Short mmCIF file of C-alpha atoms in Angstrom, two decimals:
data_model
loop_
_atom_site.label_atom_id
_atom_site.label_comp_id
_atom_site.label_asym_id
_atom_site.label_seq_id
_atom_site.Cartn_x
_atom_site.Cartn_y
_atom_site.Cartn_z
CA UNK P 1 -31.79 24.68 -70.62
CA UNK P 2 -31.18 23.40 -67.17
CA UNK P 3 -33.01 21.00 -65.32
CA UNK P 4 -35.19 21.48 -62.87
CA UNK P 5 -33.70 20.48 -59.24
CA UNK P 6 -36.26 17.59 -58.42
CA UNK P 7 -37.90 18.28 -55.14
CA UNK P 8 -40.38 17.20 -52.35
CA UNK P 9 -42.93 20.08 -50.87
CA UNK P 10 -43.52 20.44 -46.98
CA UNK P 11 -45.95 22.86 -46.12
CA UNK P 12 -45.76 22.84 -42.21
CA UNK P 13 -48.69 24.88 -40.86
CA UNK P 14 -50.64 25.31 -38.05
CA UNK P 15 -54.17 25.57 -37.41
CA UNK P 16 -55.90 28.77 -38.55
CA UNK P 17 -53.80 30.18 -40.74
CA UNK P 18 -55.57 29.79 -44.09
CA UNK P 19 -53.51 26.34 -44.98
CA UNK P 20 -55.97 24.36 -46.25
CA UNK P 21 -56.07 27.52 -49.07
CA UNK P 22 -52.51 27.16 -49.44
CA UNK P 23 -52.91 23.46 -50.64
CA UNK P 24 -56.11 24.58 -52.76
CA UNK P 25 -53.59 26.48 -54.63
CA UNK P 26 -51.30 23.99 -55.21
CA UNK P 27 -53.88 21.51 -56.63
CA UNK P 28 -54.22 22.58 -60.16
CA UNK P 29 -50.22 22.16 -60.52
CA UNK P 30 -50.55 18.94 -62.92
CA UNK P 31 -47.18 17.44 -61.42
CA UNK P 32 -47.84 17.70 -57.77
CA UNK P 33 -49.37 14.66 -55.84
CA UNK P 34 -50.31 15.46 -52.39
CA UNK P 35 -50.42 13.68 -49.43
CA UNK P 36 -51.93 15.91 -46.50
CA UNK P 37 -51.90 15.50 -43.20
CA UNK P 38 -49.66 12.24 -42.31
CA UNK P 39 -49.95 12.37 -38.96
CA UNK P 40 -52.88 14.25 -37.57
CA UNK P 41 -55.56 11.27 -37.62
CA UNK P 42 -53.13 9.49 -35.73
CA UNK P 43 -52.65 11.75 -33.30
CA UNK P 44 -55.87 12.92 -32.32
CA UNK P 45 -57.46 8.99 -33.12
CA UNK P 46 -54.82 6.28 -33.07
CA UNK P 47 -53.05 3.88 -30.34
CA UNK P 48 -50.68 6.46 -30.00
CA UNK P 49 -53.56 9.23 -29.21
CA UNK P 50 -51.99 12.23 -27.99
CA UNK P 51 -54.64 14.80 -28.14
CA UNK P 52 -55.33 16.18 -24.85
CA UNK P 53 -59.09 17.29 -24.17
CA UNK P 54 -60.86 15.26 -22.39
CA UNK P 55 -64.04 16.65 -22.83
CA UNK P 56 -67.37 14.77 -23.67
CA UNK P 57 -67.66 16.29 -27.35
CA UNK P 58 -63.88 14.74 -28.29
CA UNK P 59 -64.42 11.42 -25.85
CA UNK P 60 -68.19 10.88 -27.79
CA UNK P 61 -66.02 11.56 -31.53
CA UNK P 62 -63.59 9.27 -30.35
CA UNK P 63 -65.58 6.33 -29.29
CA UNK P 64 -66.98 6.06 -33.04
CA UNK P 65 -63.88 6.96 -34.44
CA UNK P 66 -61.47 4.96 -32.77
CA UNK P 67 -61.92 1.57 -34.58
CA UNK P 68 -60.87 3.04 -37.94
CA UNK P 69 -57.66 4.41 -37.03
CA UNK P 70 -56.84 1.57 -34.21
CA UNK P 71 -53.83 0.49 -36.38
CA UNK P 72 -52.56 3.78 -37.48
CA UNK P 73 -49.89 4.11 -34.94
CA UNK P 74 -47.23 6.67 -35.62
CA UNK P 75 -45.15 4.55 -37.24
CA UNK P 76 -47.57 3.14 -39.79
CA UNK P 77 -48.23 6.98 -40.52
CA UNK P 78 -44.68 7.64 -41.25
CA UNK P 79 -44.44 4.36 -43.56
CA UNK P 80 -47.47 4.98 -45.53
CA UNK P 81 -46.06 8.70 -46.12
CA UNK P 82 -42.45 7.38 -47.12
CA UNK P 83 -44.02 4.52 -49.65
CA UNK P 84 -46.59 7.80 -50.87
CA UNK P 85 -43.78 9.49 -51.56
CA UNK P 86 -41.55 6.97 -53.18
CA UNK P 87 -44.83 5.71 -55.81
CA UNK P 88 -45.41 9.48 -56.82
CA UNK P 89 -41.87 9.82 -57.65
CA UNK P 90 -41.58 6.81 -59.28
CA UNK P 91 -44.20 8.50 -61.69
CA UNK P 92 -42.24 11.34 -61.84
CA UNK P 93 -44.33 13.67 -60.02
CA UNK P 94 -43.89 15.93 -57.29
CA UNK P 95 -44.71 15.27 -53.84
CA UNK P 96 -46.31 17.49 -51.68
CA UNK P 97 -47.39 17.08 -47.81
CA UNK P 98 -49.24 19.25 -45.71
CA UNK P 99 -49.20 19.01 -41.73
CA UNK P 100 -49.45 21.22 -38.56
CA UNK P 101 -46.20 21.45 -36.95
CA UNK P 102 -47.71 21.04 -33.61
CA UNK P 103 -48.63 17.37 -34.28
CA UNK P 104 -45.13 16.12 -35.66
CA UNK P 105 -43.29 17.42 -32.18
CA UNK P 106 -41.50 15.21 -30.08
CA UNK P 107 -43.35 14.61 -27.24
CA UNK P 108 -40.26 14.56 -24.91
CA UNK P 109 -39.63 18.51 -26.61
CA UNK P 110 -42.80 19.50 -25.80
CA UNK P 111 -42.94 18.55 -22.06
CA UNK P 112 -40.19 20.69 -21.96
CA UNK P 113 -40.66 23.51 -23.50
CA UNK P 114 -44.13 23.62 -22.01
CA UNK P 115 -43.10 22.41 -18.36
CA UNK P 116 -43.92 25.86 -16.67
CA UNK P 117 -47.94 24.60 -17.83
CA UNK P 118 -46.90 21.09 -16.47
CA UNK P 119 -47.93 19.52 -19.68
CA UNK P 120 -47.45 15.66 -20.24
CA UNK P 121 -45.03 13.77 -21.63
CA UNK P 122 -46.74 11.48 -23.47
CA UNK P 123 -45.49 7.82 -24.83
CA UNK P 124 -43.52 7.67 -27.79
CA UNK P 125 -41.68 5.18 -29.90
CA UNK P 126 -38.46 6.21 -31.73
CA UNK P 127 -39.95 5.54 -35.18
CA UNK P 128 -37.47 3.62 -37.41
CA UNK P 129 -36.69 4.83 -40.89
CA UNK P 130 -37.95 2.22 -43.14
CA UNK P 131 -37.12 4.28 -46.32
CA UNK P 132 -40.23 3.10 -48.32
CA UNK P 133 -39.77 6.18 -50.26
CA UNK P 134 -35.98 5.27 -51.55
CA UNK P 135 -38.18 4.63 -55.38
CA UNK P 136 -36.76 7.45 -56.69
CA UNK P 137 -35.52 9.84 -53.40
CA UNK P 138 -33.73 13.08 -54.73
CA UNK P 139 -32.17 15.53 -51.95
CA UNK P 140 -31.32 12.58 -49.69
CA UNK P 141 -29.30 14.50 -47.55
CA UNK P 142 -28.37 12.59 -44.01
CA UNK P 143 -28.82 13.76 -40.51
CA UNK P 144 -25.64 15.59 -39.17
CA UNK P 145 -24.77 15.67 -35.30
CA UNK P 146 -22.92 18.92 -35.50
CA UNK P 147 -26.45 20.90 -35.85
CA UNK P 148 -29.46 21.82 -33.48
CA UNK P 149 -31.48 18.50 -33.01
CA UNK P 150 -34.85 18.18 -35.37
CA UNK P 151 -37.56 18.75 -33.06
CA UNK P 152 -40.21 16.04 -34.46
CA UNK P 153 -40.41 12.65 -34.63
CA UNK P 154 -39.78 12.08 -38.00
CA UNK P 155 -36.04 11.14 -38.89
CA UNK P 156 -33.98 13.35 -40.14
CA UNK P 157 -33.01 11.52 -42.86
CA UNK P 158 -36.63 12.11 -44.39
CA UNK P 159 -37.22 15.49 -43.27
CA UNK P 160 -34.19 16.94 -44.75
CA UNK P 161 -34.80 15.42 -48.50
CA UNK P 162 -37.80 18.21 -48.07
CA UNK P 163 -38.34 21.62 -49.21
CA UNK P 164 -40.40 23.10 -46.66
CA UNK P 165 -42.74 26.08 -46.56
CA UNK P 166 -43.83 27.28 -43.28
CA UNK P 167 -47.51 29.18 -43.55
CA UNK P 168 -48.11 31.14 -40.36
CA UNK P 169 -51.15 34.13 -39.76
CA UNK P 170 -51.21 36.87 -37.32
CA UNK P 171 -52.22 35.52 -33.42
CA UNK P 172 -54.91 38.49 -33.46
CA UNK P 173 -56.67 35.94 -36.18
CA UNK P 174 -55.22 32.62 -35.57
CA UNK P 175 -55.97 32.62 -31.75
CA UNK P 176 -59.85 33.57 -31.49
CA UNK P 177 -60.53 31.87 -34.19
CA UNK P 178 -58.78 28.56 -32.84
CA UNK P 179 -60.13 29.00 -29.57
CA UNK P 180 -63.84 29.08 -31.23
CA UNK P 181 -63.84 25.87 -33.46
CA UNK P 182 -62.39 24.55 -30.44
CA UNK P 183 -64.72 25.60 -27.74
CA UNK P 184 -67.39 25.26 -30.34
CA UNK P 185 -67.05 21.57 -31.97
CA UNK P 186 -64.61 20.21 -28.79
CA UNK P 187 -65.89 21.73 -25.35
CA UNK P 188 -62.62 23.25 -24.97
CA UNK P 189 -61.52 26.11 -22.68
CA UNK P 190 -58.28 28.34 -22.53
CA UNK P 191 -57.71 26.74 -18.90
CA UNK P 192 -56.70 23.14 -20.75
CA UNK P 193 -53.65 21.70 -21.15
CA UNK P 194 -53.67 21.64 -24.61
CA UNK P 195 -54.29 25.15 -24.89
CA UNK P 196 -50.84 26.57 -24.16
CA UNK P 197 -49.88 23.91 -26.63
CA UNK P 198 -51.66 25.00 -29.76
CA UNK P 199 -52.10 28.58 -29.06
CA UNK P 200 -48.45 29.53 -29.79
CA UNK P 201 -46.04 29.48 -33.25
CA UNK P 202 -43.32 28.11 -30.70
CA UNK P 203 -42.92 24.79 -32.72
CA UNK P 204 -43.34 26.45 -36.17
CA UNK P 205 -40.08 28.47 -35.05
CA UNK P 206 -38.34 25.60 -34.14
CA UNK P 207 -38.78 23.81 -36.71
CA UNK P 208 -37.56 26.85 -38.78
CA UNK P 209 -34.68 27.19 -36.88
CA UNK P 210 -33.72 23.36 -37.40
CA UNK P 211 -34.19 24.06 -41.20
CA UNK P 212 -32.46 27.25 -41.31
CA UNK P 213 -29.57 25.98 -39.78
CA UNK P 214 -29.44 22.84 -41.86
CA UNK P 215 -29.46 24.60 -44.81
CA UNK P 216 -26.42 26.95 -43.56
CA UNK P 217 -24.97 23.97 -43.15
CA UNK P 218 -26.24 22.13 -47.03
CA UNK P 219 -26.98 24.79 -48.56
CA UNK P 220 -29.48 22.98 -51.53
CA UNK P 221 -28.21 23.93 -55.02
CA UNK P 222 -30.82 25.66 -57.02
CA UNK P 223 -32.43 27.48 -54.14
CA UNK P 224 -31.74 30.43 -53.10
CA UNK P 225 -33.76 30.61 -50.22
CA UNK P 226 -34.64 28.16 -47.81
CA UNK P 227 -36.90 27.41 -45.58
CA UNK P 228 -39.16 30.10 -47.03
CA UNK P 229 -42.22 31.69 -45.47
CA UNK P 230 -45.48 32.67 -46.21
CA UNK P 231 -47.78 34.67 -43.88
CA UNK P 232 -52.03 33.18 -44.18
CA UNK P 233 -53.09 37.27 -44.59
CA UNK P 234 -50.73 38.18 -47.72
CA UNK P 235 -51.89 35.07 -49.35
CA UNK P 236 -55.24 36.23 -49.33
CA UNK P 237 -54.97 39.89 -50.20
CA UNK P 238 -52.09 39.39 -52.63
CA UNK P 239 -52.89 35.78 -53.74
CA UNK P 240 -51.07 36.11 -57.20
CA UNK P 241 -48.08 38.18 -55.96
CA UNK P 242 -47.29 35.56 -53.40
CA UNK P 243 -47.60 32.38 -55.51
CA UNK P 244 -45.70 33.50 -58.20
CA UNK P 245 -42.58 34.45 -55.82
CA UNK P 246 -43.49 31.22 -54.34
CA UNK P 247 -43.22 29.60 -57.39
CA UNK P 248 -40.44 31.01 -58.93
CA UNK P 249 -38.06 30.00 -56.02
CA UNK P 250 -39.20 26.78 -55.86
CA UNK P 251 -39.15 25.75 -59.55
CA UNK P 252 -42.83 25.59 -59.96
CA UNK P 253 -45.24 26.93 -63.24
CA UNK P 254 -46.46 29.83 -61.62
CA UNK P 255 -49.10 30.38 -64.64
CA UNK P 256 -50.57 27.01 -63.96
CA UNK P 257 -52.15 28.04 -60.86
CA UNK P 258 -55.69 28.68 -60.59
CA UNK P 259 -57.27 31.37 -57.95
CA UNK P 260 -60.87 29.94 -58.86
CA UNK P 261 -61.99 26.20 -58.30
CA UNK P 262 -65.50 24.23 -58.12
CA UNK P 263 -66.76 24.20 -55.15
CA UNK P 264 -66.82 20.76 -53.31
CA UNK P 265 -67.98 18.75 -50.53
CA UNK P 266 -65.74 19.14 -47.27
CA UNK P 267 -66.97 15.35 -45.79
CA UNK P 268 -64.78 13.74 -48.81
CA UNK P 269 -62.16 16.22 -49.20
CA UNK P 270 -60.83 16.89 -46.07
CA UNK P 271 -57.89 14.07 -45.16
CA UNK P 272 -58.17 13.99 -41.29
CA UNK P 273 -62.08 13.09 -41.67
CA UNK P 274 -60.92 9.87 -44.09
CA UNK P 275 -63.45 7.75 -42.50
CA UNK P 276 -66.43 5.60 -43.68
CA UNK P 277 -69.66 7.33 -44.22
CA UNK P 278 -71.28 5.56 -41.28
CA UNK P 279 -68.51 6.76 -38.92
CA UNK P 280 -69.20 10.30 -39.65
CA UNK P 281 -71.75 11.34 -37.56
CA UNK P 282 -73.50 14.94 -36.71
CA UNK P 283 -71.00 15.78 -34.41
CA UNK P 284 -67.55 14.59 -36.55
CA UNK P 285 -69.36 16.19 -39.87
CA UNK P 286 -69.82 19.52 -37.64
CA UNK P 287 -65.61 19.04 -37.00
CA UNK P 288 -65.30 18.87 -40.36
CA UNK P 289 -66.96 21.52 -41.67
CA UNK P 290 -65.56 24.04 -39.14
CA UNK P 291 -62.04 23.53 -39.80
CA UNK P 292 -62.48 22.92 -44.03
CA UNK P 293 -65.53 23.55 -44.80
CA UNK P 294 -64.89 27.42 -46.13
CA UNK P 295 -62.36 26.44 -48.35
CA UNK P 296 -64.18 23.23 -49.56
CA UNK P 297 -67.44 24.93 -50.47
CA UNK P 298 -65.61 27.83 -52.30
CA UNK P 299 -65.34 29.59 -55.69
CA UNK P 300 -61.92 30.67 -55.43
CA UNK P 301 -59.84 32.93 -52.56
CA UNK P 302 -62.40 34.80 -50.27
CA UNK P 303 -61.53 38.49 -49.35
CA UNK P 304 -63.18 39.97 -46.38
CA UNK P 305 -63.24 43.38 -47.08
CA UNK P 306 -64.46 44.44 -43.88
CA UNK P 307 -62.03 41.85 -42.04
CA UNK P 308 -58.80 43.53 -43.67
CA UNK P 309 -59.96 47.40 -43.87
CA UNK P 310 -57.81 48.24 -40.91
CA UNK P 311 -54.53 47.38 -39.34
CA UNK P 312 -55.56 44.93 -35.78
CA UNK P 313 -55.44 46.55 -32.73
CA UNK P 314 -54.86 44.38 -29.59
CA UNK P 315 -57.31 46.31 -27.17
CA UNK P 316 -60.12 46.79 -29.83
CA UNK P 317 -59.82 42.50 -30.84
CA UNK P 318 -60.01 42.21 -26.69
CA UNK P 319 -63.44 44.46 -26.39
CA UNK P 320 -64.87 42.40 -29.05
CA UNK P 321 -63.45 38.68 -27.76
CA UNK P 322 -65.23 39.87 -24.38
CA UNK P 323 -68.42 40.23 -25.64
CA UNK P 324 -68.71 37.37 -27.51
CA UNK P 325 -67.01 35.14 -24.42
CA UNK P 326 -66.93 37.06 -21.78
CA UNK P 327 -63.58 38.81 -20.17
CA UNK P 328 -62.24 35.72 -18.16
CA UNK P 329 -61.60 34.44 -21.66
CA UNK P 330 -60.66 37.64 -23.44
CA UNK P 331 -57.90 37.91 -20.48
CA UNK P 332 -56.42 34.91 -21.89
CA UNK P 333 -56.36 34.82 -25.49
CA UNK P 334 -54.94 38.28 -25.02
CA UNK P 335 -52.18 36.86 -22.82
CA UNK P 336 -51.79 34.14 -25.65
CA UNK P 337 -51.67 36.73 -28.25
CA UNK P 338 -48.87 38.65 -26.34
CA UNK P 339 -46.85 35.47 -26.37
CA UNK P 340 -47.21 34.00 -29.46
CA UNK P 341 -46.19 37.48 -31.28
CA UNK P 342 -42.91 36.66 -30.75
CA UNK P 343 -42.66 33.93 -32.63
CA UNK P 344 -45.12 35.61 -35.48
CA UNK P 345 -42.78 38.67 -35.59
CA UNK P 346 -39.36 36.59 -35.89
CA UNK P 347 -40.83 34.43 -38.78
CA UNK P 348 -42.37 37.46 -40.32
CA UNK P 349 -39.14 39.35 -41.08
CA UNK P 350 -38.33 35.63 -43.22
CA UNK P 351 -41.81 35.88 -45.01
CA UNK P 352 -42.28 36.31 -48.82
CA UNK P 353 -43.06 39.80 -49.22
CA UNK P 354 -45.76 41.22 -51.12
CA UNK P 355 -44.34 43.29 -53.95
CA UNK P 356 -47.31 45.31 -54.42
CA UNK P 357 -49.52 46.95 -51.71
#
């Protein structure tokens, strides 16, 4: 029998779009080690701080939580995910990272591509390739000039030992239900900057693009398919269809997954709120259990019945957005909607596909 091509998981989300599922499902695989969310503390907490509301709620979070993450620069977040890779390989396991795609973007990429919203180009070190993960590195494919340049910060050299999974949702869901944890647990509006920034799939598809090219150009022997796709929706109403496709093309046990789980407590379970019990305070514990505390305090994969009964309809999501926030916001998540379809649709038509309906 053949070996099994040794491999390193990337799940590149973004918010809203059932993810921190995604991992759940992954957990029970007894050779996968993860390592979620490398970068996002950093970014939203470190020295190299790039979140951009300004609010009271996030200034107030940030005043208590800036003294454990005032080393954990962008750098030292890339290091301690290269040497966490590089010890779970070196006990032959599997490595698996989770991260939002929005947060690993060059900054100099995004002031571009979001320079009709005059967004900032914020401060960034080139981050040097230590290669703390060299252990026991499989796929360690190099960087090569002739493609389209990787978007992120992280070197090529590391991204492209990966095999990444890009999880995406429909904006009719992703959007309202960003923009109310945000408004909600951060003050924020739709008129911020960092609104046109995270209310889009822009960097997901560019960082699909970078991999789908790259692989053109490599292709990875053992894989038929890569990057793949998975859309947040058919991994909740066809949970089992989806991993075991999933699975199968990536070399994974598809029986060893579990759809059921004990439920757990989101404070210690949720990476990006790693912080000391007297750092987590009403307002980060409310953060926390906005963004993971659904999946944390679940049985096993939650199916809104009434949520999925009917295909969405853009006008009928916009009557209810503006009477829960009033039409001056409705206006704009529609007009955020409109735009990030694009991106949804293109990455849809690369999706896993259900095989049963």
């Amino acid at each position: 029998m053949a070996s099994k091509p040794k491999q390193r998981i990337a799940l590149f989300s973004h918010p809203r779009t059932n993810s921190n599922m995604f991992t759940k499902l992954f957990q029970s695989q007894p050779d996968i080690v993860q390592h979620t969310y490398p970068f996002m503390p950093g970014y939203m907490w470190g020295p190299d701080r790039r979140l951009g509301y300004k609010t009271k709620e996030v200034e107030e979070m940030y005043a208590t939580l800036k003294t454990n993450y005032d080393t954990l620069t962008t750098q030292q977040s890339l290091d301690d995910l290269e040497r966490a890779f590089g010890e779970t390989e070196a006990q032959a396991k599997i490595p698996l990272t989770k991260e939002h795609v929005c947060f690993m973007i060059q900054p100099k990429v995004i002031a571009k591509d979001l320079a009709e919203y005059s967004y900032p180009e914020y401060s960034l070190k080139p981050l040097v390739d230590h290669k703390f993960d060299i252990v026991a590195t499989s796929n360690s494919d190099s960087g090569d000039s002739d493609l389209p340049t990787n978007p992120t910060f992280v070197p090529d050299r590391f991204m492209n030992t990966l095999t990444p999974i890009f999880i995406i949702r429909n904006p009719m869901r992703m959007i309202p239900s960003w923009y109310k944890n945000t408004s909600e647990n951060f003050g924020a509006t739709t008129k911020d900057s960092e609104w046109p920034f995270t209310a889009t799939f822009h960097w997901c598809r560019i960082l699909y693009d970078y991999y789908d090219d790259y692989f053109k150009a490599h292709p990875r022997s053992g894989y038929s398919t890569l990057p793949l796709v998975v859309d947040g929706d058919d991994l909740v109403l066809h949970t089992e269809d989806i991993m075991i496709q999933l699975c199968d093309l990536i070399h994974l046990d598809s029986s060893a997954v579990k759809y059921t789980w004990e439920s757990g407590d989101p404070y210690n379970s949720w990476p990006a709120a790693a912080a000391p019990d007297d750092l987590k305070t009403p307002a980060v514990k409310k953060v926390v259990d906005a963004f993971g505390g659904n999946v944390a305090r679940s049985t096993g994969v939650v199916r809104d019945a009434e949520k999925y009964a009917k295909p969405l309809i853009l006008e009928e999501e916009r009557k209810k957005w503006e009477e829960t926030w009033g039409k001056d916001v409705a206006d704009d998540l529609v007009e955020s909607v409109k735009k990030a379809m694009m991106d949804y649709d293109y990455m849809m038509q690369k999706r896993i596909r259900p095989s049963t309906k």
